[in-house]
Amino acid sequence: MEQYLEHNKSIRAELLNSVSHLSDEQLNKEVEEGRWTIMQVLHHLYLIEFGVAKAIQYTLKKGEKQSANAKPIELIVDRSTKIKAPSFAEPDETFITLEEMKVKLKQSSNDLLQVVTNSNKDQLKDKAYPHPTFGLISLEQWVPFIGYHEKRHIEQIEELKEKL
């Protein structure tokens, strides 16, 4: 589990580094009609991580044992297939500063870390929660999913930066 958390941490550092030189105005600027701003992408990542932490916590408490075969979650980085965000993870259009978003991302990261480090490792393997694309994923696999998901969106952010 430690390697998954380190993996996520390094991708988060890459994510924050990719936007660190942009102004709050640039981060919140719509560069293409109907596409998210860079800040909305960051907000989406916060909402996903927060939601996954809550889902793991809930499933550990209430969920029954469900075995889930290992899924190729690393494929989420492939952006050739468009995936609609679940409604709970749709970012809003509020102007958010990078400093505010860094606080949110740190909080969601801490929430996930807390849930994982305080969990029974066997239960993380033995319980599962559904993903809209991959189906049932073990709680253990949800942890590295966060990093792969952020990696996917770093590419999106790079595309948006080119259009600024």
mmCIF file with all atom_site columns, C-alpha atoms in Angstrom:
data_model
loop_
_atom_site.group_PDB
_atom_site.id
_atom_site.type_symbol
_atom_site.label_atom_id
_atom_site.label_alt_id
_atom_site.label_comp_id
_atom_site.label_asym_id
_atom_site.label_entity_id
_atom_site.label_seq_id
_atom_site.pdbx_PDB_ins_code
_atom_site.Cartn_x
_atom_site.Cartn_y
_atom_site.Cartn_z
_atom_site.occupancy
_atom_site.B_iso_or_equiv
_atom_site.pdbx_formal_charge
_atom_site.auth_seq_id
_atom_site.auth_comp_id
_atom_site.auth_asym_id
_atom_site.auth_atom_id
_atom_site.pdbx_PDB_model_num
ATOM 1   C CA . MET A 1 1   ? 0.000   0.000   0.000   1.00 0.00 ? 1   MET A CA 1
ATOM 2   C CA . GLU A 1 2   ? 2.909   2.298   0.771   1.00 0.00 ? 2   GLU A CA 1
ATOM 3   C CA . GLN A 1 3   ? 4.106   2.206   -2.858  1.00 0.00 ? 3   GLN A CA 1
ATOM 4   C CA . TYR A 1 4   ? 0.620   3.258   -4.056  1.00 0.00 ? 4   TYR A CA 1
ATOM 5   C CA . LEU A 1 5   ? 0.610   6.220   -1.714  1.00 0.00 ? 5   LEU A CA 1
ATOM 6   C CA . GLU A 1 6   ? 4.113   7.231   -2.847  1.00 0.00 ? 6   GLU A CA 1
ATOM 7   C CA . HIS A 1 7   ? 3.007   6.841   -6.481  1.00 0.00 ? 7   HIS A CA 1
ATOM 8   C CA . ASN A 1 8   ? 0.058   9.181   -5.848  1.00 0.00 ? 8   ASN A CA 1
ATOM 9   C CA . LYS A 1 9   ? 2.276   11.648  -3.998  1.00 0.00 ? 9   LYS A CA 1
ATOM 10  C CA . SER A 1 10  ? 4.750   11.920  -6.900  1.00 0.00 ? 10  SER A CA 1
ATOM 11  C CA . ILE A 1 11  ? 1.943   12.391  -9.438  1.00 0.00 ? 11  ILE A CA 1
ATOM 12  C CA . ARG A 1 12  ? 0.359   15.066  -7.228  1.00 0.00 ? 12  ARG A CA 1
ATOM 13  C CA . ALA A 1 13  ? 3.711   16.883  -7.115  1.00 0.00 ? 13  ALA A CA 1
ATOM 14  C CA . GLU A 1 14  ? 3.882   16.680  -10.928 1.00 0.00 ? 14  GLU A CA 1
ATOM 15  C CA . LEU A 1 15  ? 0.309   18.011  -11.147 1.00 0.00 ? 15  LEU A CA 1
ATOM 16  C CA . LEU A 1 16  ? 0.959   20.986  -8.879  1.00 0.00 ? 16  LEU A CA 1
ATOM 17  C CA . ASN A 1 17  ? 4.258   21.715  -10.587 1.00 0.00 ? 17  ASN A CA 1
ATOM 18  C CA . SER A 1 18  ? 2.496   21.832  -13.965 1.00 0.00 ? 18  SER A CA 1
ATOM 19  C CA . VAL A 1 19  ? 0.224   24.689  -12.811 1.00 0.00 ? 19  VAL A CA 1
ATOM 20  C CA . SER A 1 20  ? 2.482   26.504  -10.320 1.00 0.00 ? 20  SER A CA 1
ATOM 21  C CA . HIS A 1 21  ? 3.597   29.214  -12.776 1.00 0.00 ? 21  HIS A CA 1
ATOM 22  C CA . LEU A 1 22  ? 0.061   30.113  -13.902 1.00 0.00 ? 22  LEU A CA 1
ATOM 23  C CA . SER A 1 23  ? -1.920  33.039  -12.517 1.00 0.00 ? 23  SER A CA 1
ATOM 24  C CA . ASP A 1 24  ? -5.316  32.528  -10.906 1.00 0.00 ? 24  ASP A CA 1
ATOM 25  C CA . GLU A 1 25  ? -6.821  34.284  -13.924 1.00 0.00 ? 25  GLU A CA 1
ATOM 26  C CA . GLN A 1 26  ? -5.147  31.841  -16.327 1.00 0.00 ? 26  GLN A CA 1
ATOM 27  C CA . LEU A 1 27  ? -6.223  28.870  -14.213 1.00 0.00 ? 27  LEU A CA 1
ATOM 28  C CA . ASN A 1 28  ? -9.844  30.014  -14.287 1.00 0.00 ? 28  ASN A CA 1
ATOM 29  C CA . LYS A 1 29  ? -9.910  31.076  -17.966 1.00 0.00 ? 29  LYS A CA 1
ATOM 30  C CA . GLU A 1 30  ? -12.119 29.135  -20.354 1.00 0.00 ? 30  GLU A CA 1
ATOM 31  C CA . VAL A 1 31  ? -9.837  28.527  -23.338 1.00 0.00 ? 31  VAL A CA 1
ATOM 32  C CA . GLU A 1 32  ? -12.288 26.505  -25.360 1.00 0.00 ? 32  GLU A CA 1
ATOM 33  C CA . GLU A 1 33  ? -16.081 26.648  -25.450 1.00 0.00 ? 33  GLU A CA 1
ATOM 34  C CA . GLY A 1 34  ? -17.600 23.774  -23.499 1.00 0.00 ? 34  GLY A CA 1
ATOM 35  C CA . ARG A 1 35  ? -14.294 22.568  -22.006 1.00 0.00 ? 35  ARG A CA 1
ATOM 36  C CA . TRP A 1 36  ? -13.302 22.808  -18.388 1.00 0.00 ? 36  TRP A CA 1
ATOM 37  C CA . THR A 1 37  ? -10.856 25.429  -17.222 1.00 0.00 ? 37  THR A CA 1
ATOM 38  C CA . ILE A 1 38  ? -7.603  24.214  -15.667 1.00 0.00 ? 38  ILE A CA 1
ATOM 39  C CA . MET A 1 39  ? -9.058  25.090  -12.261 1.00 0.00 ? 39  MET A CA 1
ATOM 40  C CA . GLN A 1 40  ? -12.160 23.038  -12.989 1.00 0.00 ? 40  GLN A CA 1
ATOM 41  C CA . VAL A 1 41  ? -9.907  20.078  -13.807 1.00 0.00 ? 41  VAL A CA 1
ATOM 42  C CA . LEU A 1 42  ? -8.172  20.554  -10.442 1.00 0.00 ? 42  LEU A CA 1
ATOM 43  C CA . HIS A 1 43  ? -11.539 20.865  -8.715  1.00 0.00 ? 43  HIS A CA 1
ATOM 44  C CA . HIS A 1 44  ? -12.664 17.630  -10.407 1.00 0.00 ? 44  HIS A CA 1
ATOM 45  C CA . LEU A 1 45  ? -9.537  15.850  -9.113  1.00 0.00 ? 45  LEU A CA 1
ATOM 46  C CA . TYR A 1 46  ? -10.285 17.076  -5.601  1.00 0.00 ? 46  TYR A CA 1
ATOM 47  C CA . LEU A 1 47  ? -13.903 15.876  -5.847  1.00 0.00 ? 47  LEU A CA 1
ATOM 48  C CA . ILE A 1 48  ? -12.834 12.438  -7.115  1.00 0.00 ? 48  ILE A CA 1
ATOM 49  C CA . GLU A 1 49  ? -10.215 11.917  -4.404  1.00 0.00 ? 49  GLU A CA 1
ATOM 50  C CA . PHE A 1 50  ? -12.603 13.137  -1.712  1.00 0.00 ? 50  PHE A CA 1
ATOM 51  C CA . GLY A 1 51  ? -15.336 10.844  -3.074  1.00 0.00 ? 51  GLY A CA 1
ATOM 52  C CA . VAL A 1 52  ? -13.033 7.819   -3.262  1.00 0.00 ? 52  VAL A CA 1
ATOM 53  C CA . ALA A 1 53  ? -11.868 8.354   0.330   1.00 0.00 ? 53  ALA A CA 1
ATOM 54  C CA . LYS A 1 54  ? -15.517 8.490   1.466   1.00 0.00 ? 54  LYS A CA 1
ATOM 55  C CA . ALA A 1 55  ? -16.447 5.439   -0.638  1.00 0.00 ? 55  ALA A CA 1
ATOM 56  C CA . ILE A 1 56  ? -13.579 3.411   0.845   1.00 0.00 ? 56  ILE A CA 1
ATOM 57  C CA . GLN A 1 57  ? -14.530 4.496   4.353   1.00 0.00 ? 57  GLN A CA 1
ATOM 58  C CA . TYR A 1 58  ? -18.202 3.638   3.796   1.00 0.00 ? 58  TYR A CA 1
ATOM 59  C CA . THR A 1 59  ? -17.457 0.284   2.148   1.00 0.00 ? 59  THR A CA 1
ATOM 60  C CA . LEU A 1 60  ? -15.091 -0.724  4.941   1.00 0.00 ? 60  LEU A CA 1
ATOM 61  C CA . LYS A 1 61  ? -17.834 -0.053  7.504   1.00 0.00 ? 61  LYS A CA 1
ATOM 62  C CA . LYS A 1 62  ? -20.928 -1.260  5.681   1.00 0.00 ? 62  LYS A CA 1
ATOM 63  C CA . GLY A 1 63  ? -19.768 -3.250  2.680   1.00 0.00 ? 63  GLY A CA 1
ATOM 64  C CA . GLU A 1 64  ? -19.815 -7.004  2.457   1.00 0.00 ? 64  GLU A CA 1
ATOM 65  C CA . LYS A 1 65  ? -16.889 -9.079  1.312   1.00 0.00 ? 65  LYS A CA 1
ATOM 66  C CA . GLN A 1 66  ? -16.813 -8.946  -2.487  1.00 0.00 ? 66  GLN A CA 1
ATOM 67  C CA . SER A 1 67  ? -13.951 -10.232 -4.510  1.00 0.00 ? 67  SER A CA 1
ATOM 68  C CA . ALA A 1 68  ? -12.988 -8.197  -7.536  1.00 0.00 ? 68  ALA A CA 1
ATOM 69  C CA . ASN A 1 69  ? -10.478 -9.319  -10.112 1.00 0.00 ? 69  ASN A CA 1
ATOM 70  C CA . ALA A 1 70  ? -7.583  -6.921  -10.620 1.00 0.00 ? 70  ALA A CA 1
ATOM 71  C CA . LYS A 1 71  ? -8.539  -4.366  -13.252 1.00 0.00 ? 71  LYS A CA 1
ATOM 72  C CA . PRO A 1 72  ? -6.189  -2.615  -15.708 1.00 0.00 ? 72  PRO A CA 1
ATOM 73  C CA . ILE A 1 73  ? -6.785  0.731   -13.965 1.00 0.00 ? 73  ILE A CA 1
ATOM 74  C CA . GLU A 1 74  ? -3.605  2.187   -15.468 1.00 0.00 ? 74  GLU A CA 1
ATOM 75  C CA . LEU A 1 75  ? -5.545  2.362   -18.767 1.00 0.00 ? 75  LEU A CA 1
ATOM 76  C CA . ILE A 1 76  ? -7.404  5.371   -17.347 1.00 0.00 ? 76  ILE A CA 1
ATOM 77  C CA . VAL A 1 77  ? -4.435  7.491   -18.459 1.00 0.00 ? 77  VAL A CA 1
ATOM 78  C CA . ASP A 1 78  ? -5.337  6.780   -22.109 1.00 0.00 ? 78  ASP A CA 1
ATOM 79  C CA . ARG A 1 79  ? -7.309  9.835   -23.169 1.00 0.00 ? 79  ARG A CA 1
ATOM 80  C CA . SER A 1 80  ? -8.344  8.444   -26.552 1.00 0.00 ? 80  SER A CA 1
ATOM 81  C CA . THR A 1 81  ? -11.565 7.340   -24.868 1.00 0.00 ? 81  THR A CA 1
ATOM 82  C CA . LYS A 1 82  ? -13.638 10.189  -23.459 1.00 0.00 ? 82  LYS A CA 1
ATOM 83  C CA . ILE A 1 83  ? -15.234 9.427   -20.104 1.00 0.00 ? 83  ILE A CA 1
ATOM 84  C CA . LYS A 1 84  ? -18.042 11.527  -18.674 1.00 0.00 ? 84  LYS A CA 1
ATOM 85  C CA . ALA A 1 85  ? -17.417 12.546  -15.083 1.00 0.00 ? 85  ALA A CA 1
ATOM 86  C CA . PRO A 1 86  ? -19.950 11.241  -12.569 1.00 0.00 ? 86  PRO A CA 1
ATOM 87  C CA . SER A 1 87  ? -22.318 14.004  -11.462 1.00 0.00 ? 87  SER A CA 1
ATOM 88  C CA . PHE A 1 88  ? -20.775 14.259  -7.963  1.00 0.00 ? 88  PHE A CA 1
ATOM 89  C CA . ALA A 1 89  ? -17.412 15.019  -9.605  1.00 0.00 ? 89  ALA A CA 1
ATOM 90  C CA . GLU A 1 90  ? -18.580 17.747  -11.980 1.00 0.00 ? 90  GLU A CA 1
ATOM 91  C CA . PRO A 1 91  ? -16.699 20.923  -11.024 1.00 0.00 ? 91  PRO A CA 1
ATOM 92  C CA . ASP A 1 92  ? -18.585 24.160  -10.608 1.00 0.00 ? 92  ASP A CA 1
ATOM 93  C CA . GLU A 1 93  ? -17.736 27.411  -12.340 1.00 0.00 ? 93  GLU A CA 1
ATOM 94  C CA . THR A 1 94  ? -16.689 29.337  -9.244  1.00 0.00 ? 94  THR A CA 1
ATOM 95  C CA . PHE A 1 95  ? -13.456 31.329  -9.428  1.00 0.00 ? 95  PHE A CA 1
ATOM 96  C CA . ILE A 1 96  ? -10.970 29.526  -7.164  1.00 0.00 ? 96  ILE A CA 1
ATOM 97  C CA . THR A 1 97  ? -7.409  30.606  -6.413  1.00 0.00 ? 97  THR A CA 1
ATOM 98  C CA . LEU A 1 98  ? -4.545  28.166  -6.664  1.00 0.00 ? 98  LEU A CA 1
ATOM 99  C CA . GLU A 1 99  ? -3.866  28.586  -2.951  1.00 0.00 ? 99  GLU A CA 1
ATOM 100 C CA . GLU A 1 100 ? -7.478  27.657  -2.114  1.00 0.00 ? 100 GLU A CA 1
ATOM 101 C CA . MET A 1 101 ? -7.271  24.633  -4.407  1.00 0.00 ? 101 MET A CA 1
ATOM 102 C CA . LYS A 1 102 ? -3.963  23.498  -2.902  1.00 0.00 ? 102 LYS A CA 1
ATOM 103 C CA . VAL A 1 103 ? -5.662  23.478  0.519   1.00 0.00 ? 103 VAL A CA 1
ATOM 104 C CA . LYS A 1 104 ? -8.555  21.400  -0.864  1.00 0.00 ? 104 LYS A CA 1
ATOM 105 C CA . LEU A 1 105 ? -6.216  18.937  -2.601  1.00 0.00 ? 105 LEU A CA 1
ATOM 106 C CA . LYS A 1 106 ? -4.114  18.573  0.539   1.00 0.00 ? 106 LYS A CA 1
ATOM 107 C CA . GLN A 1 107 ? -7.285  17.855  2.527   1.00 0.00 ? 107 GLN A CA 1
ATOM 108 C CA . SER A 1 108 ? -8.567  15.216  0.106   1.00 0.00 ? 108 SER A CA 1
ATOM 109 C CA . SER A 1 109 ? -5.115  13.634  -0.009  1.00 0.00 ? 109 SER A CA 1
ATOM 110 C CA . ASN A 1 110 ? -4.988  13.569  3.800   1.00 0.00 ? 110 ASN A CA 1
ATOM 111 C CA . ASP A 1 111 ? -8.498  12.061  3.925   1.00 0.00 ? 111 ASP A CA 1
ATOM 112 C CA . LEU A 1 112 ? -7.433  9.234   1.622   1.00 0.00 ? 112 LEU A CA 1
ATOM 113 C CA . LEU A 1 113 ? -4.182  8.696   3.525   1.00 0.00 ? 113 LEU A CA 1
ATOM 114 C CA . GLN A 1 114 ? -6.063  8.598   6.837   1.00 0.00 ? 114 GLN A CA 1
ATOM 115 C CA . VAL A 1 115 ? -8.607  6.056   5.617   1.00 0.00 ? 115 VAL A CA 1
ATOM 116 C CA . VAL A 1 116 ? -5.963  3.815   4.080   1.00 0.00 ? 116 VAL A CA 1
ATOM 117 C CA . THR A 1 117 ? -3.459  3.900   6.933   1.00 0.00 ? 117 THR A CA 1
ATOM 118 C CA . ASN A 1 118 ? -6.173  3.246   9.531   1.00 0.00 ? 118 ASN A CA 1
ATOM 119 C CA . SER A 1 119 ? -7.647  0.343   7.567   1.00 0.00 ? 119 SER A CA 1
ATOM 120 C CA . ASN A 1 120 ? -7.263  -3.380  7.833   1.00 0.00 ? 120 ASN A CA 1
ATOM 121 C CA . LYS A 1 121 ? -5.178  -4.256  4.753   1.00 0.00 ? 121 LYS A CA 1
ATOM 122 C CA . ASP A 1 122 ? -7.065  -7.535  4.218   1.00 0.00 ? 122 ASP A CA 1
ATOM 123 C CA . GLN A 1 123 ? -10.376 -5.690  4.108   1.00 0.00 ? 123 GLN A CA 1
ATOM 124 C CA . LEU A 1 124 ? -8.977  -3.352  1.448   1.00 0.00 ? 124 LEU A CA 1
ATOM 125 C CA . LYS A 1 125 ? -8.322  -6.464  -0.665  1.00 0.00 ? 125 LYS A CA 1
ATOM 126 C CA . ASP A 1 126 ? -11.564 -8.265  0.245   1.00 0.00 ? 126 ASP A CA 1
ATOM 127 C CA . LYS A 1 127 ? -14.040 -5.440  -0.318  1.00 0.00 ? 127 LYS A CA 1
ATOM 128 C CA . ALA A 1 128 ? -14.870 -3.633  -3.528  1.00 0.00 ? 128 ALA A CA 1
ATOM 129 C CA . TYR A 1 129 ? -16.657 -0.570  -4.816  1.00 0.00 ? 129 TYR A CA 1
ATOM 130 C CA . PRO A 1 130 ? -17.964 -0.066  -8.384  1.00 0.00 ? 130 PRO A CA 1
ATOM 131 C CA . HIS A 1 131 ? -16.296 2.176   -10.952 1.00 0.00 ? 131 HIS A CA 1
ATOM 132 C CA . PRO A 1 132 ? -18.393 3.454   -13.890 1.00 0.00 ? 132 PRO A CA 1
ATOM 133 C CA . THR A 1 133 ? -15.941 2.117   -16.500 1.00 0.00 ? 133 THR A CA 1
ATOM 134 C CA . PHE A 1 134 ? -14.083 -0.767  -14.861 1.00 0.00 ? 134 PHE A CA 1
ATOM 135 C CA . GLY A 1 135 ? -16.912 -2.237  -12.811 1.00 0.00 ? 135 GLY A CA 1
ATOM 136 C CA . LEU A 1 136 ? -16.130 -3.625  -9.368  1.00 0.00 ? 136 LEU A CA 1
ATOM 137 C CA . ILE A 1 137 ? -12.670 -2.538  -8.142  1.00 0.00 ? 137 ILE A CA 1
ATOM 138 C CA . SER A 1 138 ? -11.119 -3.692  -4.867  1.00 0.00 ? 138 SER A CA 1
ATOM 139 C CA . LEU A 1 139 ? -10.699 -0.919  -2.327  1.00 0.00 ? 139 LEU A CA 1
ATOM 140 C CA . GLU A 1 140 ? -6.967  -1.572  -2.539  1.00 0.00 ? 140 GLU A CA 1
ATOM 141 C CA . GLN A 1 141 ? -6.960  -0.781  -6.282  1.00 0.00 ? 141 GLN A CA 1
ATOM 142 C CA . TRP A 1 142 ? -8.904  2.422   -5.754  1.00 0.00 ? 142 TRP A CA 1
ATOM 143 C CA . VAL A 1 143 ? -5.813  3.914   -4.070  1.00 0.00 ? 143 VAL A CA 1
ATOM 144 C CA . PRO A 1 144 ? -3.474  3.823   -7.110  1.00 0.00 ? 144 PRO A CA 1
ATOM 145 C CA . PHE A 1 145 ? -6.452  4.659   -9.342  1.00 0.00 ? 145 PHE A CA 1
ATOM 146 C CA . ILE A 1 146 ? -6.298  8.197   -7.890  1.00 0.00 ? 146 ILE A CA 1
ATOM 147 C CA . GLY A 1 147 ? -2.746  8.653   -9.184  1.00 0.00 ? 147 GLY A CA 1
ATOM 148 C CA . TYR A 1 148 ? -3.511  7.248   -12.631 1.00 0.00 ? 148 TYR A CA 1
ATOM 149 C CA . HIS A 1 149 ? -6.606  9.433   -12.847 1.00 0.00 ? 149 HIS A CA 1
ATOM 150 C CA . GLU A 1 150 ? -4.537  12.523  -12.020 1.00 0.00 ? 150 GLU A CA 1
ATOM 151 C CA . LYS A 1 151 ? -1.948  11.483  -14.624 1.00 0.00 ? 151 LYS A CA 1
ATOM 152 C CA . ARG A 1 152 ? -4.752  11.407  -17.212 1.00 0.00 ? 152 ARG A CA 1
ATOM 153 C CA . HIS A 1 153 ? -5.764  14.932  -16.300 1.00 0.00 ? 153 HIS A CA 1
ATOM 154 C CA . ILE A 1 154 ? -2.187  16.274  -16.295 1.00 0.00 ? 154 ILE A CA 1
ATOM 155 C CA . GLU A 1 155 ? -2.264  15.593  -20.050 1.00 0.00 ? 155 GLU A CA 1
ATOM 156 C CA . GLN A 1 156 ? -5.536  17.501  -20.302 1.00 0.00 ? 156 GLN A CA 1
ATOM 157 C CA . ILE A 1 157 ? -4.029  20.412  -18.350 1.00 0.00 ? 157 ILE A CA 1
ATOM 158 C CA . GLU A 1 158 ? -1.022  20.474  -20.700 1.00 0.00 ? 158 GLU A CA 1
ATOM 159 C CA . GLU A 1 159 ? -3.393  20.707  -23.689 1.00 0.00 ? 159 GLU A CA 1
ATOM 160 C CA . LEU A 1 160 ? -5.303  23.554  -22.018 1.00 0.00 ? 160 LEU A CA 1
ATOM 161 C CA . LYS A 1 161 ? -2.057  25.395  -21.185 1.00 0.00 ? 161 LYS A CA 1
ATOM 162 C CA . GLU A 1 162 ? -1.054  25.353  -24.864 1.00 0.00 ? 162 GLU A CA 1
ATOM 163 C CA . LYS A 1 163 ? -4.283  27.214  -25.678 1.00 0.00 ? 163 LYS A CA 1
ATOM 164 C CA . LEU A 1 164 ? -3.849  29.931  -23.048 1.00 0.00 ? 164 LEU A CA 1
#
